[in-house]
Amino acid sequence: GLGIPGEPLFRSRLYHWLLHHKYFGSYIRNLREERAIPLRAKILSITVMWLTIGHCVLLMGIPVWLRIVLTAIAVGVTIHILSYKTLKH
């Protein structure tokens, strides 16, 4: 693809900022280095995702096909998150 002037510098600065971020840094480093996610993060991410998708599927007037797609996505993401090891502190 076409390169954008300054893009490599921006990417490296963003990457450095994320890895050293007060809240997100440890999660990203653990995922990259240990291939593990803390139990609390697994529970929170899966719970928020299912509450949000559940709200859309059950309370919003969306078509049945979209309900099926959203539920399938939620199942897939849940399986993906649970496939990572659980980080024990």
mmCIF file of N, CA and C in Angstrom:
data_model
loop_
_atom_site.group_PDB
_atom_site.id
_atom_site.type_symbol
_atom_site.label_atom_id
_atom_site.label_comp_id
_atom_site.label_asym_id
_atom_site.label_seq_id
_atom_site.Cartn_x
_atom_site.Cartn_y
_atom_site.Cartn_z
ATOM 1 N N GLY A 1 0.813 -1.180 0.000
ATOM 2 C CA GLY A 1 0.000 0.000 0.000
ATOM 3 C C GLY A 1 0.859 1.246 0.000
ATOM 4 N N LEU A 2 0.210 2.345 -0.065
ATOM 5 C CA LEU A 2 0.890 3.626 -0.045
ATOM 6 C C LEU A 2 1.294 3.979 1.383
ATOM 7 N N GLY A 3 2.489 4.491 1.509
ATOM 8 C CA GLY A 3 2.953 4.919 2.812
ATOM 9 C C GLY A 3 2.550 6.357 3.086
ATOM 10 N N ILE A 4 2.316 6.653 4.319
ATOM 11 C CA ILE A 4 1.984 8.006 4.736
ATOM 12 C C ILE A 4 3.225 8.581 5.407
ATOM 13 N N PRO A 5 3.669 9.762 4.982
ATOM 14 C CA PRO A 5 4.857 10.348 5.613
ATOM 15 C C PRO A 5 4.682 10.451 7.127
ATOM 16 N N GLY A 6 5.677 9.990 7.858
ATOM 17 C CA GLY A 6 5.628 10.043 9.313
ATOM 18 C C GLY A 6 4.929 8.873 9.962
ATOM 19 N N GLU A 7 4.315 7.991 9.166
ATOM 20 C CA GLU A 7 3.554 6.874 9.735
ATOM 21 C C GLU A 7 4.419 5.937 10.584
ATOM 22 N N PRO A 8 5.614 5.525 10.116
ATOM 23 C CA PRO A 8 6.428 4.644 10.962
ATOM 24 C C PRO A 8 6.775 5.277 12.306
ATOM 25 N N LEU A 9 7.068 6.564 12.305
ATOM 26 C CA LEU A 9 7.372 7.259 13.552
ATOM 27 C C LEU A 9 6.148 7.280 14.450
ATOM 28 N N PHE A 10 4.972 7.564 13.874
ATOM 29 C CA PHE A 10 3.734 7.590 14.640
ATOM 30 C C PHE A 10 3.454 6.226 15.248
ATOM 31 N N ARG A 11 3.617 5.172 14.453
ATOM 32 C CA ARG A 11 3.361 3.804 14.947
ATOM 33 C C ARG A 11 4.285 3.464 16.105
ATOM 34 N N SER A 12 5.560 3.771 15.969
ATOM 35 C CA SER A 12 6.503 3.427 17.033
ATOM 36 C C SER A 12 6.224 4.248 18.287
ATOM 37 N N ARG A 13 5.833 5.509 18.124
ATOM 38 C CA ARG A 13 5.495 6.328 19.292
ATOM 39 C C ARG A 13 4.232 5.811 19.965
ATOM 40 N N LEU A 14 3.225 5.433 19.181
ATOM 41 C CA LEU A 14 1.987 4.889 19.729
ATOM 42 C C LEU A 14 2.259 3.564 20.446
ATOM 43 N N TYR A 15 3.061 2.705 19.838
ATOM 44 C CA TYR A 15 3.420 1.412 20.433
ATOM 45 C C TYR A 15 4.122 1.624 21.777
ATOM 46 N N HIS A 16 5.082 2.532 21.806
ATOM 47 C CA HIS A 16 5.806 2.831 23.047
ATOM 48 C C HIS A 16 4.849 3.387 24.100
ATOM 49 N N TRP A 17 3.962 4.283 23.688
ATOM 50 C CA TRP A 17 3.002 4.877 24.619
ATOM 51 C C TRP A 17 2.086 3.803 25.208
ATOM 52 N N LEU A 18 1.586 2.888 24.363
ATOM 53 C CA LEU A 18 0.704 1.832 24.853
ATOM 54 C C LEU A 18 1.422 0.884 25.814
ATOM 55 N N LEU A 19 2.643 0.485 25.477
ATOM 56 C CA LEU A 19 3.385 -0.442 26.338
ATOM 57 C C LEU A 19 3.729 0.156 27.694
ATOM 58 N N HIS A 20 3.833 1.466 27.761
ATOM 59 C CA HIS A 20 4.203 2.121 29.015
ATOM 60 C C HIS A 20 3.041 2.873 29.651
ATOM 61 N N HIS A 21 1.830 2.628 29.147
ATOM 62 C CA HIS A 21 0.645 3.283 29.681
ATOM 63 C C HIS A 21 0.372 2.793 31.098
ATOM 64 N N LYS A 22 -0.099 3.707 31.936
ATOM 65 C CA LYS A 22 -0.346 3.396 33.349
ATOM 66 C C LYS A 22 -1.320 2.224 33.535
ATOM 67 N N TYR A 23 -2.372 2.187 32.736
ATOM 68 C CA TYR A 23 -3.399 1.157 32.904
ATOM 69 C C TYR A 23 -3.275 0.012 31.894
ATOM 70 N N PHE A 24 -3.024 0.326 30.636
ATOM 71 C CA PHE A 24 -3.040 -0.690 29.589
ATOM 72 C C PHE A 24 -1.714 -1.416 29.404
ATOM 73 N N GLY A 25 -0.618 -0.790 29.801
ATOM 74 C CA GLY A 25 0.715 -1.318 29.527
ATOM 75 C C GLY A 25 0.937 -2.735 30.027
ATOM 76 N N SER A 26 0.566 -2.989 31.273
ATOM 77 C CA SER A 26 0.806 -4.325 31.843
ATOM 78 C C SER A 26 -0.015 -5.393 31.121
ATOM 79 N N TYR A 27 -1.239 -5.060 30.730
ATOM 80 C CA TYR A 27 -2.078 -6.026 30.013
ATOM 81 C C TYR A 27 -1.465 -6.375 28.661
ATOM 82 N N ILE A 28 -1.000 -5.355 27.952
ATOM 83 C CA ILE A 28 -0.414 -5.583 26.625
ATOM 84 C C ILE A 28 0.889 -6.370 26.742
ATOM 85 N N ARG A 29 1.734 -5.999 27.705
ATOM 86 C CA ARG A 29 3.004 -6.723 27.891
ATOM 87 C C ARG A 29 2.743 -8.179 28.274
ATOM 88 N N ASN A 30 1.795 -8.424 29.176
ATOM 89 C CA ASN A 30 1.484 -9.797 29.572
ATOM 90 C C ASN A 30 0.971 -10.611 28.388
ATOM 91 N N LEU A 31 0.143 -10.008 27.573
ATOM 92 C CA LEU A 31 -0.396 -10.716 26.419
ATOM 93 C C LEU A 31 0.706 -11.036 25.417
ATOM 94 N N ARG A 32 1.605 -10.083 25.189
ATOM 95 C CA ARG A 32 2.687 -10.295 24.216
ATOM 96 C C ARG A 32 3.774 -11.228 24.735
ATOM 97 N N GLU A 33 4.153 -11.089 26.012
ATOM 98 C CA GLU A 33 5.285 -11.846 26.545
ATOM 99 C C GLU A 33 4.879 -13.186 27.146
ATOM 100 N N GLU A 34 3.793 -13.213 27.872
ATOM 101 C CA GLU A 34 3.370 -14.426 28.578
ATOM 102 C C GLU A 34 2.268 -15.194 27.854
ATOM 103 N N ARG A 35 1.654 -14.551 26.827
ATOM 104 C CA ARG A 35 0.483 -15.127 26.151
ATOM 105 C C ARG A 35 -0.587 -15.483 27.174
ATOM 106 N N ALA A 36 -0.798 -14.553 28.122
ATOM 107 C CA ALA A 36 -1.751 -14.789 29.198
ATOM 108 C C ALA A 36 -2.521 -13.511 29.507
ATOM 109 N N ILE A 37 -3.740 -13.687 30.026
ATOM 110 C CA ILE A 37 -4.614 -12.579 30.403
ATOM 111 C C ILE A 37 -4.996 -12.776 31.867
ATOM 112 N N PRO A 38 -4.936 -11.722 32.684
ATOM 113 C CA PRO A 38 -5.361 -11.854 34.081
ATOM 114 C C PRO A 38 -6.829 -12.281 34.178
ATOM 115 N N LEU A 39 -7.145 -13.056 35.199
ATOM 116 C CA LEU A 39 -8.500 -13.566 35.382
ATOM 117 C C LEU A 39 -9.516 -12.427 35.443
ATOM 118 N N ARG A 40 -9.201 -11.378 36.173
ATOM 119 C CA ARG A 40 -10.118 -10.245 36.303
ATOM 120 C C ARG A 40 -10.411 -9.627 34.936
ATOM 121 N N ALA A 41 -9.405 -9.498 34.098
ATOM 122 C CA ALA A 41 -9.596 -8.920 32.760
ATOM 123 C C ALA A 41 -10.452 -9.829 31.891
ATOM 124 N N LYS A 42 -10.251 -11.145 32.011
ATOM 125 C CA LYS A 42 -11.085 -12.085 31.252
ATOM 126 C C LYS A 42 -12.547 -11.950 31.657
ATOM 127 N N ILE A 43 -12.789 -11.964 32.947
ATOM 128 C CA ILE A 43 -14.166 -11.881 33.452
ATOM 129 C C ILE A 43 -14.811 -10.572 33.043
ATOM 130 N N LEU A 44 -14.100 -9.479 33.226
ATOM 131 C CA LEU A 44 -14.655 -8.164 32.907
ATOM 132 C C LEU A 44 -14.939 -8.015 31.414
ATOM 133 N N SER A 45 -13.997 -8.418 30.575
ATOM 134 C CA SER A 45 -14.191 -8.239 29.133
ATOM 135 C C SER A 45 -15.329 -9.116 28.605
ATOM 136 N N ILE A 46 -15.397 -10.350 29.055
ATOM 137 C CA ILE A 46 -16.471 -11.243 28.594
ATOM 138 C C ILE A 46 -17.828 -10.766 29.117
ATOM 139 N N THR A 47 -17.873 -10.332 30.368
ATOM 140 C CA THR A 47 -19.135 -9.855 30.945
ATOM 141 C C THR A 47 -19.648 -8.617 30.230
ATOM 142 N N VAL A 48 -18.786 -7.638 30.020
ATOM 143 C CA VAL A 48 -19.206 -6.404 29.344
ATOM 144 C C VAL A 48 -19.649 -6.709 27.914
ATOM 145 N N MET A 49 -18.908 -7.571 27.232
ATOM 146 C CA MET A 49 -19.270 -7.910 25.856
ATOM 147 C C MET A 49 -20.655 -8.562 25.811
ATOM 148 N N TRP A 50 -20.897 -9.551 26.686
ATOM 149 C CA TRP A 50 -22.178 -10.254 26.655
ATOM 150 C C TRP A 50 -23.333 -9.353 27.100
ATOM 151 N N LEU A 51 -23.089 -8.456 28.047
ATOM 152 C CA LEU A 51 -24.147 -7.513 28.445
ATOM 153 C C LEU A 51 -24.508 -6.591 27.288
ATOM 154 N N THR A 52 -23.501 -6.106 26.592
ATOM 155 C CA THR A 52 -23.739 -5.199 25.471
ATOM 156 C C THR A 52 -24.435 -5.914 24.313
ATOM 157 N N ILE A 53 -23.917 -7.060 23.934
ATOM 158 C CA ILE A 53 -24.534 -7.797 22.824
ATOM 159 C C ILE A 53 -25.899 -8.337 23.231
ATOM 160 N N GLY A 54 -26.024 -8.770 24.473
ATOM 161 C CA GLY A 54 -27.327 -9.233 24.963
ATOM 162 C C GLY A 54 -28.368 -8.132 24.901
ATOM 163 N N HIS A 55 -27.964 -6.919 25.264
ATOM 164 C CA HIS A 55 -28.883 -5.778 25.172
ATOM 165 C C HIS A 55 -29.328 -5.565 23.727
ATOM 166 N N CYS A 56 -28.372 -5.601 22.812
ATOM 167 C CA CYS A 56 -28.707 -5.398 21.394
ATOM 168 C C CYS A 56 -29.624 -6.502 20.867
ATOM 169 N N VAL A 57 -29.295 -7.735 21.210
ATOM 170 C CA VAL A 57 -30.044 -8.885 20.685
ATOM 171 C C VAL A 57 -31.446 -8.975 21.286
ATOM 172 N N LEU A 58 -31.569 -8.695 22.576
ATOM 173 C CA LEU A 58 -32.853 -8.901 23.250
ATOM 174 C C LEU A 58 -33.752 -7.669 23.302
ATOM 175 N N LEU A 59 -33.149 -6.485 23.369
ATOM 176 C CA LEU A 59 -33.967 -5.301 23.615
ATOM 177 C C LEU A 59 -34.078 -4.346 22.434
ATOM 178 N N MET A 60 -33.218 -4.501 21.471
ATOM 179 C CA MET A 60 -33.274 -3.622 20.293
ATOM 180 C C MET A 60 -34.080 -4.338 19.212
ATOM 181 N N GLY A 61 -34.731 -3.594 18.396
ATOM 182 C CA GLY A 61 -35.547 -4.190 17.334
ATOM 183 C C GLY A 61 -34.721 -4.485 16.091
ATOM 184 N N ILE A 62 -33.767 -5.402 16.227
ATOM 185 C CA ILE A 62 -32.913 -5.714 15.079
ATOM 186 C C ILE A 62 -33.384 -7.008 14.416
ATOM 187 N N PRO A 63 -33.067 -7.179 13.140
ATOM 188 C CA PRO A 63 -33.492 -8.393 12.417
ATOM 189 C C PRO A 63 -32.877 -9.663 13.023
ATOM 190 N N VAL A 64 -33.552 -10.762 12.809
ATOM 191 C CA VAL A 64 -33.110 -12.051 13.347
ATOM 192 C C VAL A 64 -31.726 -12.415 12.842
ATOM 193 N N TRP A 65 -31.445 -12.175 11.556
ATOM 194 C CA TRP A 65 -30.132 -12.529 11.013
ATOM 195 C C TRP A 65 -29.025 -11.770 11.733
ATOM 196 N N LEU A 66 -29.283 -10.521 12.109
ATOM 197 C CA LEU A 66 -28.278 -9.732 12.812
ATOM 198 C C LEU A 66 -28.104 -10.231 14.248
ATOM 199 N N ARG A 67 -29.182 -10.683 14.840
ATOM 200 C CA ARG A 67 -29.081 -11.279 16.186
ATOM 201 C C ARG A 67 -28.197 -12.522 16.156
ATOM 202 N N ILE A 68 -28.376 -13.328 15.115
ATOM 203 C CA ILE A 68 -27.565 -14.543 14.975
ATOM 204 C C ILE A 68 -26.097 -14.187 14.762
ATOM 205 N N VAL A 69 -25.832 -13.198 13.921
ATOM 206 C CA VAL A 69 -24.450 -12.779 13.653
ATOM 207 C C VAL A 69 -23.803 -12.249 14.929
ATOM 208 N N LEU A 70 -24.487 -11.378 15.653
ATOM 209 C CA LEU A 70 -23.927 -10.817 16.893
ATOM 210 C C LEU A 70 -23.657 -11.895 17.928
ATOM 211 N N THR A 71 -24.563 -12.846 18.053
ATOM 212 C CA THR A 71 -24.368 -13.943 19.005
ATOM 213 C C THR A 71 -23.183 -14.805 18.594
ATOM 214 N N ALA A 72 -23.050 -15.072 17.307
ATOM 215 C CA ALA A 72 -21.913 -15.867 16.814
ATOM 216 C C ALA A 72 -20.593 -15.143 17.073
ATOM 217 N N ILE A 73 -20.576 -13.839 16.866
ATOM 218 C CA ILE A 73 -19.368 -13.061 17.146
ATOM 219 C C ILE A 73 -19.028 -13.129 18.628
ATOM 220 N N ALA A 74 -20.031 -12.980 19.486
ATOM 221 C CA ALA A 74 -19.795 -13.036 20.935
ATOM 222 C C ALA A 74 -19.257 -14.404 21.353
ATOM 223 N N VAL A 75 -19.792 -15.463 20.784
ATOM 224 C CA VAL A 75 -19.302 -16.806 21.091
ATOM 225 C C VAL A 75 -17.848 -16.945 20.644
ATOM 226 N N GLY A 76 -17.546 -16.488 19.433
ATOM 227 C CA GLY A 76 -16.186 -16.578 18.922
ATOM 228 C C GLY A 76 -15.190 -15.797 19.759
ATOM 229 N N VAL A 77 -15.549 -14.580 20.132
ATOM 230 C CA VAL A 77 -14.648 -13.758 20.954
ATOM 231 C C VAL A 77 -14.477 -14.375 22.338
ATOM 232 N N THR A 78 -15.537 -14.923 22.900
ATOM 233 C CA THR A 78 -15.445 -15.586 24.206
ATOM 234 C C THR A 78 -14.478 -16.765 24.137
ATOM 235 N N ILE A 79 -14.610 -17.575 23.120
ATOM 236 C CA ILE A 79 -13.706 -18.721 22.946
ATOM 237 C C ILE A 79 -12.267 -18.236 22.787
ATOM 238 N N HIS A 80 -12.078 -17.178 22.015
ATOM 239 C CA HIS A 80 -10.734 -16.636 21.801
ATOM 240 C C HIS A 80 -10.127 -16.144 23.114
ATOM 241 N N ILE A 81 -10.870 -15.395 23.890
ATOM 242 C CA ILE A 81 -10.360 -14.882 25.165
ATOM 243 C C ILE A 81 -10.040 -16.035 26.105
ATOM 244 N N LEU A 82 -10.920 -17.015 26.175
ATOM 245 C CA LEU A 82 -10.698 -18.149 27.087
ATOM 246 C C LEU A 82 -9.577 -19.069 26.619
ATOM 247 N N SER A 83 -9.191 -18.954 25.350
ATOM 248 C CA SER A 83 -8.110 -19.807 24.848
ATOM 249 C C SER A 83 -6.743 -19.370 25.376
ATOM 250 N N TYR A 84 -6.640 -18.135 25.839
ATOM 251 C CA TYR A 84 -5.380 -17.670 26.424
ATOM 252 C C TYR A 84 -5.226 -18.209 27.836
ATOM 253 N N LYS A 85 -3.991 -18.426 28.237
ATOM 254 C CA LYS A 85 -3.734 -18.840 29.613
ATOM 255 C C LYS A 85 -4.207 -17.748 30.560
ATOM 256 N N THR A 86 -4.533 -18.149 31.773
ATOM 257 C CA THR A 86 -4.907 -17.184 32.798
ATOM 258 C C THR A 86 -3.655 -16.818 33.582
ATOM 259 N N LEU A 87 -3.379 -15.512 33.620
ATOM 260 C CA LEU A 87 -2.190 -15.024 34.314
ATOM 261 C C LEU A 87 -2.427 -15.067 35.812
ATOM 262 N N LYS A 88 -1.515 -15.686 36.519
ATOM 263 C CA LYS A 88 -1.612 -15.760 37.982
ATOM 264 C C LYS A 88 -0.530 -14.858 38.556
ATOM 265 N N HIS A 89 -0.947 -13.944 39.438
ATOM 266 C CA HIS A 89 0.024 -13.012 40.025
ATOM 267 C C HIS A 89 0.731 -13.639 41.187
#
